[in-house]
Structures are given as structure tokens and as C-alpha cells.
């Protein structure tokens, strides 16, 4: 696919301004990512601590883009995702309901192995419904099912390229100098070597975690912007590929927490 040749400096300035606006309301940027993740290992190693099965319910919030999640200690092992019970949540805190009528429902629809809790634990993708049992405004999956049903006799397959940019908590893309901007695009796409790459460890970690989870990740590469990466997921059927994409995004967001960065899925 041919790409339009644009000034990286122009793109970077717009992107930096956008991301700094997003983090402007944070009182202390240094508080993010400042915890020592190794401390958690002590508690994961406690006898019997991880003998349980954990189900992390994942859903798309009212923005249509943001992911939310909460973890439940499973009371038993389930043979399929359809056996996992629904779970309620407060939609007024996820831009999905008014405060006076905030009860929402999570319905599990897809799952994969959990690369964080390990064992028999699962990441569980969910659809969202309001208190009356109707799909929420941002539950576009329910609409997608109708289209898939009409075309299932064609057995279509789909695949996605997911680009993302790693951003420090100061709003600057990973690898950008503190003052000024990096060199224009050219040395960063599929690059190798110091000065040309930022975040390879995050990209590789994400790929390995997705493969452990059983998601069909086909590959990954550095993109045209410093600190920008891409991975390919699929091919799969119409509904499966969407669930797999969102699960892979959740894993990416969780891994970014570990490295003390954030992820922007905005096109660059």
C-alpha cells in the first residue's frame, strides 16, 4: 500500500498538541507508572493465591473507543463462554447511563486465555445492555451480528492491521526528544538500531502475550512515526475478528501500564 509523503514535523506537532490536551487535567504526571511492578510478583507467588480461576470482563464504554474491565473470581470452571454468568456495572461512570438509572449488564460473548493471571483464567469480551435488557447505544456488535447472519453463506474472512502510537505520560510520543522533534519520516518504518526505534520491547511483549492468549496475531513491525507500531490480526470470520481485535487491544493497554506509557489508536 502506497503512503502519502507528509512532513513528520507537521504531524508530530498536531499529535503532541492533541495528547498534551488530554493529559493537561492530570495533577501530577509523575504518579503514573511510578509503582514497582516487581512487588506484585511476591503476592502472585503466595501459596494458593493463583489456584483460583479469574474472569476479567471487558467491554467498550460509552465513547465507543475506550475499554473498561473488572475481574471476577470464578466460582467454578466453565466449558464455554456461553456458560459464564452476566455481571452488572455502573453505566453512569462509563458514559453509558444517567445517574438515576445507571444499572447496566455485561453479557459474555467471547473469551481467550489470560496472559496476566495465567492458569485457567480468561479474558472475557462482553456486550453491554441497559437495565431494560436492550443493547446499549455503543453496542455495535449486536448490529454487526445481523449483517454477518445475512452473509454467512459466503463465509467471508477478514483481517486487520492495527496501528498504534506509544505515548509517554507527558504527552510526547515515545522516543521524541524533550525539546524539538525527531528527523522527518524515512528511517523509522520497519527500522532496526538505536535512534530509529522506540518501544520494540512493548511490541514484542504484546505479540507474545496475544499468541499465548490464542489470538491470531500474524506479525508486527515499526511504523513510519517514531514510537509508532503495527500488528496484524486475522484472518477470521466477521464476528470473531472483531472480538479478537478488541481483546488484543485490551492486552496492549494492559501491557502499556506495565511499561509506564499510554497507547493512542488515533490514525497518524
mmCIF file of C-alpha atoms in Angstrom:
data_model
loop_
_atom_site.group_PDB
_atom_site.id
_atom_site.type_symbol
_atom_site.label_atom_id
_atom_site.label_comp_id
_atom_site.label_asym_id
_atom_site.label_seq_id
_atom_site.Cartn_x
_atom_site.Cartn_y
_atom_site.Cartn_z
ATOM 1 C CA UNK A 1 0.000 0.000 0.000
ATOM 2 C CA UNK A 2 1.471 3.373 -1.010
ATOM 3 C CA UNK A 3 1.540 6.068 1.649
ATOM 4 C CA UNK A 4 1.259 9.803 1.208
ATOM 5 C CA UNK A 5 4.563 11.501 1.984
ATOM 6 C CA UNK A 6 3.864 14.174 4.608
ATOM 7 C CA UNK A 7 6.026 16.184 6.950
ATOM 8 C CA UNK A 8 6.603 14.237 10.137
ATOM 9 C CA UNK A 9 7.207 17.514 11.943
ATOM 10 C CA UNK A 10 3.730 18.782 10.971
ATOM 11 C CA UNK A 11 2.078 15.517 12.052
ATOM 12 C CA UNK A 12 4.086 15.384 15.252
ATOM 13 C CA UNK A 13 3.173 18.938 16.246
ATOM 14 C CA UNK A 14 -0.544 18.245 15.822
ATOM 15 C CA UNK A 15 -0.291 14.918 17.635
ATOM 16 C CA UNK A 16 1.727 16.397 20.512
ATOM 17 C CA UNK A 17 -0.743 19.235 20.937
ATOM 18 C CA UNK A 18 -3.678 16.791 20.980
ATOM 19 C CA UNK A 19 -2.101 14.486 23.552
ATOM 20 C CA UNK A 20 -0.962 17.297 25.819
ATOM 21 C CA UNK A 21 -4.560 18.498 25.924
ATOM 22 C CA UNK A 22 -5.626 15.018 27.012
ATOM 23 C CA UNK A 23 -3.205 14.919 29.954
ATOM 24 C CA UNK A 24 -3.486 18.589 30.940
ATOM 25 C CA UNK A 25 -6.020 17.855 33.669
ATOM 26 C CA UNK A 26 -3.766 15.397 35.484
ATOM 27 C CA UNK A 27 -2.399 16.943 38.702
ATOM 28 C CA UNK A 28 0.863 15.017 38.796
ATOM 29 C CA UNK A 29 2.031 13.150 35.734
ATOM 30 C CA UNK A 30 4.838 11.561 37.723
ATOM 31 C CA UNK A 31 2.344 9.494 39.722
ATOM 32 C CA UNK A 32 1.505 7.393 36.681
ATOM 33 C CA UNK A 33 3.633 4.331 36.081
ATOM 34 C CA UNK A 34 5.704 5.031 39.189
ATOM 35 C CA UNK A 35 4.884 1.818 41.057
ATOM 36 C CA UNK A 36 7.285 -1.109 41.207
ATOM 37 C CA UNK A 37 5.629 -3.951 39.283
ATOM 38 C CA UNK A 38 8.014 -6.474 40.825
ATOM 39 C CA UNK A 39 6.201 -6.148 44.141
ATOM 40 C CA UNK A 40 3.203 -7.903 42.607
ATOM 41 C CA UNK A 41 5.327 -10.993 41.983
ATOM 42 C CA UNK A 42 5.591 -11.570 45.729
ATOM 43 C CA UNK A 43 1.835 -11.894 46.036
ATOM 44 C CA UNK A 44 1.359 -13.957 42.892
ATOM 45 C CA UNK A 45 3.835 -16.366 44.489
ATOM 46 C CA UNK A 46 1.786 -16.773 47.694
ATOM 47 C CA UNK A 47 0.707 -20.424 48.174
ATOM 48 C CA UNK A 48 -2.713 -20.944 46.633
ATOM 49 C CA UNK A 49 -3.079 -17.323 45.512
ATOM 50 C CA UNK A 50 -3.442 -18.236 41.856
ATOM 51 C CA UNK A 51 -5.176 -21.572 42.358
ATOM 52 C CA UNK A 52 -8.424 -19.776 41.593
ATOM 53 C CA UNK A 53 -9.802 -19.035 38.141
ATOM 54 C CA UNK A 54 -10.272 -15.373 37.288
ATOM 55 C CA UNK A 55 -12.585 -13.958 34.642
ATOM 56 C CA UNK A 56 -11.796 -10.420 33.520
ATOM 57 C CA UNK A 57 -14.937 -8.959 31.945
ATOM 58 C CA UNK A 58 -14.025 -6.463 29.199
ATOM 59 C CA UNK A 59 -16.365 -4.038 27.456
ATOM 60 C CA UNK A 60 -16.409 -0.915 25.282
ATOM 61 C CA UNK A 61 -17.579 2.174 27.138
ATOM 62 C CA UNK A 62 -19.855 4.994 26.009
ATOM 63 C CA UNK A 63 -17.150 6.701 23.977
ATOM 64 C CA UNK A 64 -17.230 3.778 21.536
ATOM 65 C CA UNK A 65 -13.434 3.565 21.808
ATOM 66 C CA UNK A 66 -12.415 3.224 25.451
ATOM 67 C CA UNK A 67 -12.128 -0.149 27.145
ATOM 68 C CA UNK A 68 -13.274 -0.959 30.674
ATOM 69 C CA UNK A 69 -12.725 -4.127 32.674
ATOM 70 C CA UNK A 70 -13.313 -5.724 36.037
ATOM 71 C CA UNK A 71 -12.224 -9.080 37.366
ATOM 72 C CA UNK A 72 -14.379 -11.743 38.987
ATOM 73 C CA UNK A 73 -13.208 -14.763 40.964
ATOM 74 C CA UNK A 74 -14.970 -17.642 39.200
ATOM 75 C CA UNK A 75 -16.975 -19.975 41.402
ATOM 76 C CA UNK A 76 -16.333 -22.905 39.089
ATOM 77 C CA UNK A 77 -14.739 -23.794 35.778
ATOM 78 C CA UNK A 78 -16.865 -23.292 32.693
ATOM 79 C CA UNK A 79 -16.706 -25.264 29.470
ATOM 80 C CA UNK A 80 -17.633 -22.379 27.159
ATOM 81 C CA UNK A 81 -18.064 -18.635 27.236
ATOM 82 C CA UNK A 82 -21.833 -19.082 26.996
ATOM 83 C CA UNK A 83 -21.808 -20.619 30.482
ATOM 84 C CA UNK A 84 -20.195 -17.594 32.136
ATOM 85 C CA UNK A 85 -22.866 -15.624 34.030
ATOM 86 C CA UNK A 86 -23.632 -11.987 33.190
ATOM 87 C CA UNK A 87 -22.449 -9.237 35.513
ATOM 88 C CA UNK A 88 -23.788 -5.803 36.373
ATOM 89 C CA UNK A 89 -21.937 -2.485 36.406
ATOM 90 C CA UNK A 90 -22.498 1.249 36.847
ATOM 91 C CA UNK A 91 -23.112 2.779 33.439
ATOM 92 C CA UNK A 92 -23.152 6.347 34.773
ATOM 93 C CA UNK A 93 -19.399 6.059 35.330
ATOM 94 C CA UNK A 94 -18.693 4.798 31.805
ATOM 95 C CA UNK A 95 -20.651 7.406 29.780
ATOM 96 C CA UNK A 96 -23.444 4.899 29.155
ATOM 97 C CA UNK A 97 -26.259 5.806 31.545
ATOM 98 C CA UNK A 98 -27.712 8.572 33.696
ATOM 99 C CA UNK A 99 -27.037 8.566 37.424
ATOM 100 C CA UNK A 100 -30.664 7.991 38.348
ATOM 101 C CA UNK A 101 -30.860 4.846 36.212
ATOM 102 C CA UNK A 102 -27.314 3.531 35.929
ATOM 103 C CA UNK A 103 -27.661 -0.249 36.114
ATOM 104 C CA UNK A 104 -26.076 -1.916 33.089
ATOM 105 C CA UNK A 105 -25.443 -5.548 32.214
ATOM 106 C CA UNK A 106 -22.439 -7.355 30.769
ATOM 107 C CA UNK A 107 -23.108 -10.410 28.622
ATOM 108 C CA UNK A 108 -20.023 -12.570 27.865
ATOM 109 C CA UNK A 109 -19.668 -13.288 24.137
ATOM 110 C CA UNK A 110 -16.020 -14.300 23.542
ATOM 111 C CA UNK A 111 -13.013 -15.335 25.585
ATOM 112 C CA UNK A 112 -9.347 -16.182 25.384
ATOM 113 C CA UNK A 113 -6.585 -17.281 27.743
ATOM 114 C CA UNK A 114 -5.468 -14.636 30.204
ATOM 115 C CA UNK A 115 -1.731 -13.802 29.878
ATOM 116 C CA UNK A 116 -1.834 -11.879 33.169
ATOM 117 C CA UNK A 117 -3.462 -14.270 35.676
ATOM 118 C CA UNK A 118 -2.444 -17.377 33.684
ATOM 119 C CA UNK A 119 -3.762 -20.855 34.542
ATOM 120 C CA UNK A 120 -7.402 -21.403 33.593
ATOM 121 C CA UNK A 121 -8.204 -17.695 33.859
ATOM 122 C CA UNK A 122 -9.853 -15.965 30.905
ATOM 123 C CA UNK A 123 -10.234 -12.577 29.316
ATOM 124 C CA UNK A 124 -13.954 -12.281 28.576
ATOM 125 C CA UNK A 125 -15.238 -9.897 25.904
ATOM 126 C CA UNK A 126 -18.765 -8.678 26.670
ATOM 127 C CA UNK A 127 -21.676 -6.933 25.038
ATOM 128 C CA UNK A 128 -23.416 -4.197 27.036
ATOM 129 C CA UNK A 129 -27.137 -3.870 27.755
ATOM 130 C CA UNK A 130 -29.206 -1.331 29.656
ATOM 131 C CA UNK A 131 -31.461 -2.053 32.605
ATOM 132 C CA UNK A 132 -34.334 -2.954 30.290
ATOM 133 C CA UNK A 133 -32.224 -5.565 28.502
ATOM 134 C CA UNK A 134 -31.764 -3.536 25.305
ATOM 135 C CA UNK A 135 -28.341 -3.208 23.655
ATOM 136 C CA UNK A 136 -26.578 -0.034 24.748
ATOM 137 C CA UNK A 137 -26.041 2.811 22.290
ATOM 138 C CA UNK A 138 -22.427 1.800 21.714
ATOM 139 C CA UNK A 139 -23.144 -1.936 21.479
ATOM 140 C CA UNK A 140 -22.479 -2.065 17.748
ATOM 141 C CA UNK A 141 -21.650 -5.763 17.941
ATOM 142 C CA UNK A 142 -25.352 -6.598 18.154
ATOM 143 C CA UNK A 143 -25.886 -4.770 14.842
ATOM 144 C CA UNK A 144 -22.865 -6.477 13.294
ATOM 145 C CA UNK A 145 -24.349 -9.884 14.071
ATOM 146 C CA UNK A 146 -27.329 -9.096 11.845
ATOM 147 C CA UNK A 147 -25.052 -8.289 8.897
ATOM 148 C CA UNK A 148 -22.954 -11.392 9.491
ATOM 149 C CA UNK A 149 -26.026 -13.600 9.547
ATOM 150 C CA UNK A 150 -27.148 -12.262 6.159
ATOM 151 C CA UNK A 151 -23.787 -13.037 4.531
ATOM 152 C CA UNK A 152 -22.648 -16.146 6.401
ATOM 153 C CA UNK A 153 -23.285 -18.383 3.383
ATOM 154 C CA UNK A 154 -20.393 -16.584 1.647
ATOM 155 C CA UNK A 155 -18.074 -17.494 4.565
ATOM 156 C CA UNK A 156 -16.209 -14.166 4.400
ATOM 157 C CA UNK A 157 -12.901 -13.765 6.238
ATOM 158 C CA UNK A 158 -11.397 -10.535 7.476
ATOM 159 C CA UNK A 159 -8.088 -9.303 8.860
ATOM 160 C CA UNK A 160 -6.956 -6.030 10.384
ATOM 161 C CA UNK A 161 -3.791 -4.002 10.566
ATOM 162 C CA UNK A 162 -3.828 -2.245 13.913
ATOM 163 C CA UNK A 163 -1.532 0.762 14.118
ATOM 164 C CA UNK A 164 -0.875 2.456 17.454
ATOM 165 C CA UNK A 165 1.454 5.056 18.912
ATOM 166 C CA UNK A 166 3.130 4.734 22.302
ATOM 167 C CA UNK A 167 2.889 7.937 24.302
ATOM 168 C CA UNK A 168 4.658 8.944 27.497
ATOM 169 C CA UNK A 169 2.632 10.451 30.307
ATOM 170 C CA UNK A 170 3.998 13.854 29.318
ATOM 171 C CA UNK A 171 2.008 13.596 26.082
ATOM 172 C CA UNK A 172 5.039 13.070 23.830
ATOM 173 C CA UNK A 173 5.345 10.016 21.568
ATOM 174 C CA UNK A 174 7.889 7.513 22.849
ATOM 175 C CA UNK A 175 11.382 8.328 21.599
ATOM 176 C CA UNK A 176 10.678 12.004 20.886
ATOM 177 C CA UNK A 177 13.326 14.404 22.259
ATOM 178 C CA UNK A 178 12.341 16.567 25.225
ATOM 179 C CA UNK A 179 12.885 19.668 23.115
ATOM 180 C CA UNK A 180 12.028 19.796 19.421
ATOM 181 C CA UNK A 181 11.157 16.921 17.136
ATOM 182 C CA UNK A 182 12.891 13.910 15.579
ATOM 183 C CA UNK A 183 14.025 13.730 11.984
ATOM 184 C CA UNK A 184 11.272 13.513 9.304
ATOM 185 C CA UNK A 185 9.831 10.147 8.366
ATOM 186 C CA UNK A 186 12.069 7.764 6.481
ATOM 187 C CA UNK A 187 14.324 5.968 8.976
ATOM 188 C CA UNK A 188 11.580 4.578 11.249
ATOM 189 C CA UNK A 189 9.424 2.191 9.182
ATOM 190 C CA UNK A 190 10.492 -1.442 9.852
ATOM 191 C CA UNK A 191 13.625 0.061 11.362
ATOM 192 C CA UNK A 192 16.454 -1.544 13.313
ATOM 193 C CA UNK A 193 19.001 0.144 15.550
ATOM 194 C CA UNK A 194 19.332 2.801 18.209
ATOM 195 C CA UNK A 195 17.914 6.189 17.314
ATOM 196 C CA UNK A 196 15.434 4.694 14.860
ATOM 197 C CA UNK A 197 13.302 2.545 17.175
ATOM 198 C CA UNK A 198 11.328 3.249 20.344
ATOM 199 C CA UNK A 199 9.184 0.640 22.076
ATOM 200 C CA UNK A 200 10.255 -2.618 20.446
ATOM 201 C CA UNK A 201 10.118 -4.345 23.838
ATOM 202 C CA UNK A 202 6.471 -3.329 24.197
ATOM 203 C CA UNK A 203 5.589 -4.517 20.695
ATOM 204 C CA UNK A 204 7.296 -7.878 21.203
ATOM 205 C CA UNK A 205 5.747 -8.361 24.636
ATOM 206 C CA UNK A 206 2.311 -7.654 23.223
ATOM 207 C CA UNK A 207 2.778 -10.105 20.369
ATOM 208 C CA UNK A 208 3.888 -12.900 22.705
ATOM 209 C CA UNK A 209 1.031 -12.223 25.134
ATOM 210 C CA UNK A 210 -1.510 -12.356 22.293
ATOM 211 C CA UNK A 211 -0.083 -15.624 20.979
ATOM 212 C CA UNK A 212 -0.302 -17.108 24.483
ATOM 213 C CA UNK A 213 -3.922 -15.931 24.650
ATOM 214 C CA UNK A 214 -4.668 -17.779 21.417
ATOM 215 C CA UNK A 215 -5.336 -14.706 19.302
ATOM 216 C CA UNK A 216 -4.382 -14.942 15.600
ATOM 217 C CA UNK A 217 -1.560 -12.395 15.525
ATOM 218 C CA UNK A 218 0.241 -12.685 12.203
ATOM 219 C CA UNK A 219 3.101 -10.245 12.728
ATOM 220 C CA UNK A 220 4.283 -6.832 13.886
ATOM 221 C CA UNK A 221 6.517 -4.013 12.657
ATOM 222 C CA UNK A 222 7.651 -0.492 13.450
ATOM 223 C CA UNK A 223 5.700 2.180 11.560
ATOM 224 C CA UNK A 224 6.559 5.487 9.865
ATOM 225 C CA UNK A 225 6.378 7.605 13.032
ATOM 226 C CA UNK A 226 8.949 7.189 15.784
ATOM 227 C CA UNK A 227 7.194 5.351 18.628
ATOM 228 C CA UNK A 228 4.503 4.014 16.306
ATOM 229 C CA UNK A 229 3.920 0.293 15.757
ATOM 230 C CA UNK A 230 1.574 -2.050 13.947
ATOM 231 C CA UNK A 231 0.384 -5.611 14.371
ATOM 232 C CA UNK A 232 -1.765 -7.747 12.120
ATOM 233 C CA UNK A 233 -4.637 -9.869 13.447
ATOM 234 C CA UNK A 234 -6.641 -12.443 11.497
ATOM 235 C CA UNK A 235 -7.916 -13.736 9.213
ATOM 236 C CA UNK A 236 -11.129 -14.786 10.938
ATOM 237 C CA UNK A 237 -14.879 -14.624 10.460
ATOM 238 C CA UNK A 238 -16.816 -11.376 10.720
ATOM 239 C CA UNK A 239 -17.710 -11.505 14.404
ATOM 240 C CA UNK A 240 -14.661 -13.450 15.563
ATOM 241 C CA UNK A 241 -12.188 -10.971 14.084
ATOM 242 C CA UNK A 242 -13.870 -8.048 15.840
ATOM 243 C CA UNK A 243 -13.793 -9.814 19.214
ATOM 244 C CA UNK A 244 -10.169 -10.802 18.656
ATOM 245 C CA UNK A 245 -9.196 -7.257 17.723
ATOM 246 C CA UNK A 246 -10.750 -5.797 20.869
ATOM 247 C CA UNK A 247 -9.176 -8.459 23.066
ATOM 248 C CA UNK A 248 -5.781 -7.732 21.512
ATOM 249 C CA UNK A 249 -6.320 -4.033 22.189
ATOM 250 C CA UNK A 250 -7.106 -4.788 25.818
ATOM 251 C CA UNK A 251 -3.876 -6.772 26.142
ATOM 252 C CA UNK A 252 -1.972 -3.873 24.568
ATOM 253 C CA UNK A 253 -3.480 -1.386 27.024
ATOM 254 C CA UNK A 254 -2.628 -3.622 29.995
ATOM 255 C CA UNK A 255 0.949 -4.098 28.826
ATOM 256 C CA UNK A 256 1.344 -0.350 28.360
ATOM 257 C CA UNK A 257 0.515 0.024 32.061
ATOM 258 C CA UNK A 258 3.443 -2.241 32.906
ATOM 259 C CA UNK A 259 5.844 -0.085 30.876
ATOM 260 C CA UNK A 260 4.502 3.232 32.150
ATOM 261 C CA UNK A 261 3.201 4.515 28.806
ATOM 262 C CA UNK A 262 -0.190 5.023 27.199
ATOM 263 C CA UNK A 263 -1.473 3.905 23.808
ATOM 264 C CA UNK A 264 -3.097 6.042 21.140
ATOM 265 C CA UNK A 265 -5.069 4.270 18.427
ATOM 266 C CA UNK A 266 -5.733 7.502 16.557
ATOM 267 C CA UNK A 267 -4.555 7.320 12.921
ATOM 268 C CA UNK A 268 -1.259 9.137 12.342
#
